[in-house]
XYZ file of C-alpha atoms in Angstrom:
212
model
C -18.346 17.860 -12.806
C -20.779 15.366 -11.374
C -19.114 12.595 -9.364
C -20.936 9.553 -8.026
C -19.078 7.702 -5.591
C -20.184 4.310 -3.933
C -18.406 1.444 -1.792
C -20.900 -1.339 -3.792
C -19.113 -3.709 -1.376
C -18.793 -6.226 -4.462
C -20.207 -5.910 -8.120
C -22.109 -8.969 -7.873
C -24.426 -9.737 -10.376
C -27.600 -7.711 -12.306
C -28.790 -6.414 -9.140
C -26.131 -3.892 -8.484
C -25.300 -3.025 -11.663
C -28.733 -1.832 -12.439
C -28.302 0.167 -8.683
C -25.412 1.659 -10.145
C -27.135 2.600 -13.695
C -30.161 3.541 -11.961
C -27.921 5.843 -9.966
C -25.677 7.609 -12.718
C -28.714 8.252 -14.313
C -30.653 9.794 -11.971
C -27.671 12.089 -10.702
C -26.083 12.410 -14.677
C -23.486 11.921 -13.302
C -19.595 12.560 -15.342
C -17.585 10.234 -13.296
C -17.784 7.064 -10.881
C -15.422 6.279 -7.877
C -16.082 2.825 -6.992
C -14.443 0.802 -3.935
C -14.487 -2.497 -3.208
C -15.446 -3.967 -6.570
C -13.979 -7.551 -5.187
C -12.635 -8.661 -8.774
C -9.715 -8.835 -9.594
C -10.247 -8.427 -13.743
C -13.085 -6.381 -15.643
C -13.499 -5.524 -19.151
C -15.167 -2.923 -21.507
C -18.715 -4.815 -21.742
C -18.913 -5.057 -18.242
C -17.855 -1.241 -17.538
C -19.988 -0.693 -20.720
C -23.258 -1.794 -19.006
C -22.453 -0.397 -16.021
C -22.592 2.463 -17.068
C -25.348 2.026 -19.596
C -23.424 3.445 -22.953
C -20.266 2.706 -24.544
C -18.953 5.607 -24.783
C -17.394 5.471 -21.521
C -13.440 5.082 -20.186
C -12.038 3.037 -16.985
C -9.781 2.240 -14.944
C -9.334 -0.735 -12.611
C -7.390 -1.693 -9.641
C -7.564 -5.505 -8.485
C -6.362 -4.984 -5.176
C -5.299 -8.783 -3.768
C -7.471 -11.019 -5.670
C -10.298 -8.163 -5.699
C -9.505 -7.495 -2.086
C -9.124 -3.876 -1.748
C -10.198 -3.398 -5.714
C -11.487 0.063 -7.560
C -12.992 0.745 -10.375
C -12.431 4.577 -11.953
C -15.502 5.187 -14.390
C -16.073 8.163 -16.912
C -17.904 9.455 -19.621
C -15.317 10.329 -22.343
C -18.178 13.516 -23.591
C -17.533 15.209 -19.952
C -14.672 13.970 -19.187
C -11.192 13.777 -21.196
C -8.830 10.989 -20.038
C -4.910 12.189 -19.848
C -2.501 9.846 -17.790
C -2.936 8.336 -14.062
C -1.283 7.017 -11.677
C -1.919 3.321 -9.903
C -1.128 2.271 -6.209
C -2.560 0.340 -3.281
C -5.241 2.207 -2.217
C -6.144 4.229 -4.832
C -6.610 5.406 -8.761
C -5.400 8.900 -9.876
C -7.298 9.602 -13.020
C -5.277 13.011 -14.533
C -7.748 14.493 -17.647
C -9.883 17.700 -18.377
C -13.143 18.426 -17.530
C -14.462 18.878 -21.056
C -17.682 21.783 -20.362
C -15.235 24.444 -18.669
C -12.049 23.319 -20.326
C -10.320 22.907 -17.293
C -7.735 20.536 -16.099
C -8.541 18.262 -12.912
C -7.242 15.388 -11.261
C -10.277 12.518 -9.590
C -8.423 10.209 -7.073
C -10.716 7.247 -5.963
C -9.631 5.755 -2.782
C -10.177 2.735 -0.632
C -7.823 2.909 2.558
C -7.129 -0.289 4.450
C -8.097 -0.181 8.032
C -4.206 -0.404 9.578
C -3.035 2.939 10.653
C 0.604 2.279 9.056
C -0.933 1.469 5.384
C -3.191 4.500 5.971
C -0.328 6.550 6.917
C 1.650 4.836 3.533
C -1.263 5.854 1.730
C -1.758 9.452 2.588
C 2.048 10.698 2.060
C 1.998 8.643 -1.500
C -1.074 10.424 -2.137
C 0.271 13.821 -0.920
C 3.475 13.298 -3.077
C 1.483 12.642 -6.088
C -0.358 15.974 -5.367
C 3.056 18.279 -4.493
C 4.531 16.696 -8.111
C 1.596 17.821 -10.036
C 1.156 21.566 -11.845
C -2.611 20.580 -11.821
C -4.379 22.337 -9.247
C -8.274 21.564 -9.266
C -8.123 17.963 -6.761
C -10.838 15.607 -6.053
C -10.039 12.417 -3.949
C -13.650 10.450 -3.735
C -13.874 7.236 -1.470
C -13.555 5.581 1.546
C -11.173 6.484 3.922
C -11.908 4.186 6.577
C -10.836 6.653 8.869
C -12.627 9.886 11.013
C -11.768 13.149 11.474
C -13.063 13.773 15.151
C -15.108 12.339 18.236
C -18.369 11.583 17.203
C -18.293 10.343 13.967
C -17.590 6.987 14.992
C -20.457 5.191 17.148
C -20.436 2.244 19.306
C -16.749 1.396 18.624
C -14.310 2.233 21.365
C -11.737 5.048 20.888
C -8.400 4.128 21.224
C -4.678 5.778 21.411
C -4.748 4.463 18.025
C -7.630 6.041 16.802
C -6.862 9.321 18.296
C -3.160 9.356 16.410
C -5.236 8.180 13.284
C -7.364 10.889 13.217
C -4.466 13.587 13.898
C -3.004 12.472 10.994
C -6.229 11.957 8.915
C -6.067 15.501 9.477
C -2.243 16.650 8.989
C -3.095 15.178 5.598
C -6.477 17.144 5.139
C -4.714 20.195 5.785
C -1.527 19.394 4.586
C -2.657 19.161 0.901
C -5.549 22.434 1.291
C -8.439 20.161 1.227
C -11.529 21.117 2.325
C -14.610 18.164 3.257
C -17.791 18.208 1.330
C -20.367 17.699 3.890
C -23.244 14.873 3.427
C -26.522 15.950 3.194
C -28.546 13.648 5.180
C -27.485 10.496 6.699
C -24.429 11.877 9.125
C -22.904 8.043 8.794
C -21.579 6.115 5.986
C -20.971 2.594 7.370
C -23.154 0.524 9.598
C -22.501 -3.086 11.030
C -24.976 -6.036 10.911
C -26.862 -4.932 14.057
C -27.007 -1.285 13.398
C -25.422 -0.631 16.860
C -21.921 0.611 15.342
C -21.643 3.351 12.844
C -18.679 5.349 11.395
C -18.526 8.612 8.941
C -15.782 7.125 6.374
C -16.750 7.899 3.007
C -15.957 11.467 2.464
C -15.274 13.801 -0.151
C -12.325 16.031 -0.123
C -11.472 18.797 -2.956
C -8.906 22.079 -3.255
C -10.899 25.581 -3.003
C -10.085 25.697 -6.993
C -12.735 22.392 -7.474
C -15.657 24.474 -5.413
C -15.026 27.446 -7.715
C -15.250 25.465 -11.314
């Protein structure tokens, strides 16, 4: 199954929703993970264009007054909605991938950027995972964490970031994830000036995901 997944940084107006069309399109793509809508509502028509077709299903999590927000996108041909699960931080979407008849779980995510809701975040998220039969995982999104030195650029390392990446990790392994790499651009975020840089976004799946 084709996932697109994108931190649009707010949906804004035409401009990024034709980005995000333009996008799904190009990739035909089965399913969107998007962070940081910054809305707190949304409705069909709006998921609907989007998208491009009606024929889509969605889920949406307002965050604080869009702060924090995600948006769960997928077409209901490819992809066959079951149940899901709702927290800070992310969207479990539970449903079957319809071409190989196989059950899977999407989780979008959008950590916040203290270690102690990150830490909240991964053991609700490992929980979820432990409780489940389903064994084909893909968590999509930003993490707003790193997994070693290096992926982080012109932003001092800290005790803070060292224990945040140990755990980052612990959670990784904890749950038999493995990291999709990126094919080109080795960072995902970038400040104003261009001078700091972090890999946050990632893509993590079980072995069973790589082999559907």
């Amino acid at each position: 199954m084709l996932i697109v997944n994108l931190n649009i940084r707010g949906l804004g107006g035409s401009i990024k929703a034709r980005y995000l069309r333009h996008i799904i399109a190009r990739e035909g793509a089965n399913f969107a993970c998007i962070q940081e809508t910054k809305v707190s509502a949304i409705t069909d028509a709006r998921c609907f264009n989007l998208w491009g077709d009606n024929n889509v299903g969605w889920l949406h999590y307002g965050g604080d007054n869009g702060s924090g927000s995600l948006l769960s996108l997928w077409h209901k041909e490819a992809f066959c909605y079951d149940t899901h699960v709702m927290g800070k931080g992310y969207i479990v979407v539970y449903g079957k991938h319809v071409k190989i008849n196989c059950r899977c779980v999407v989780v979008n995510v959008y950590a916040a950027c203290s270690l102690s809701d990150k830490i909240v975040l991964w053991k609700e998220l490992s929980d979820l995972k432990k409780a489940s039969s389903d064994v084909v995982w893909c968590f999509c999104g930003d993490f707003n964490a790193i997994r070693k030195n290096g992926k982080r650029k012109g932003v001092s390392m800290r005790d803070s970031n060292t224990s945040e990446m140990r755990d980052f990790n612990c959670f990784i392994e904890a749950n038999l994830l493995f990291e999709i790499p990126l094919v080109s651009k080795p960072f995902t975020w970038f400040n104003s000036n261009g001078k700091a840089k972090s890999r946050l976004d990632k893509v993590l799946v079980t072995e069973e995901w790589m082999q559907t």
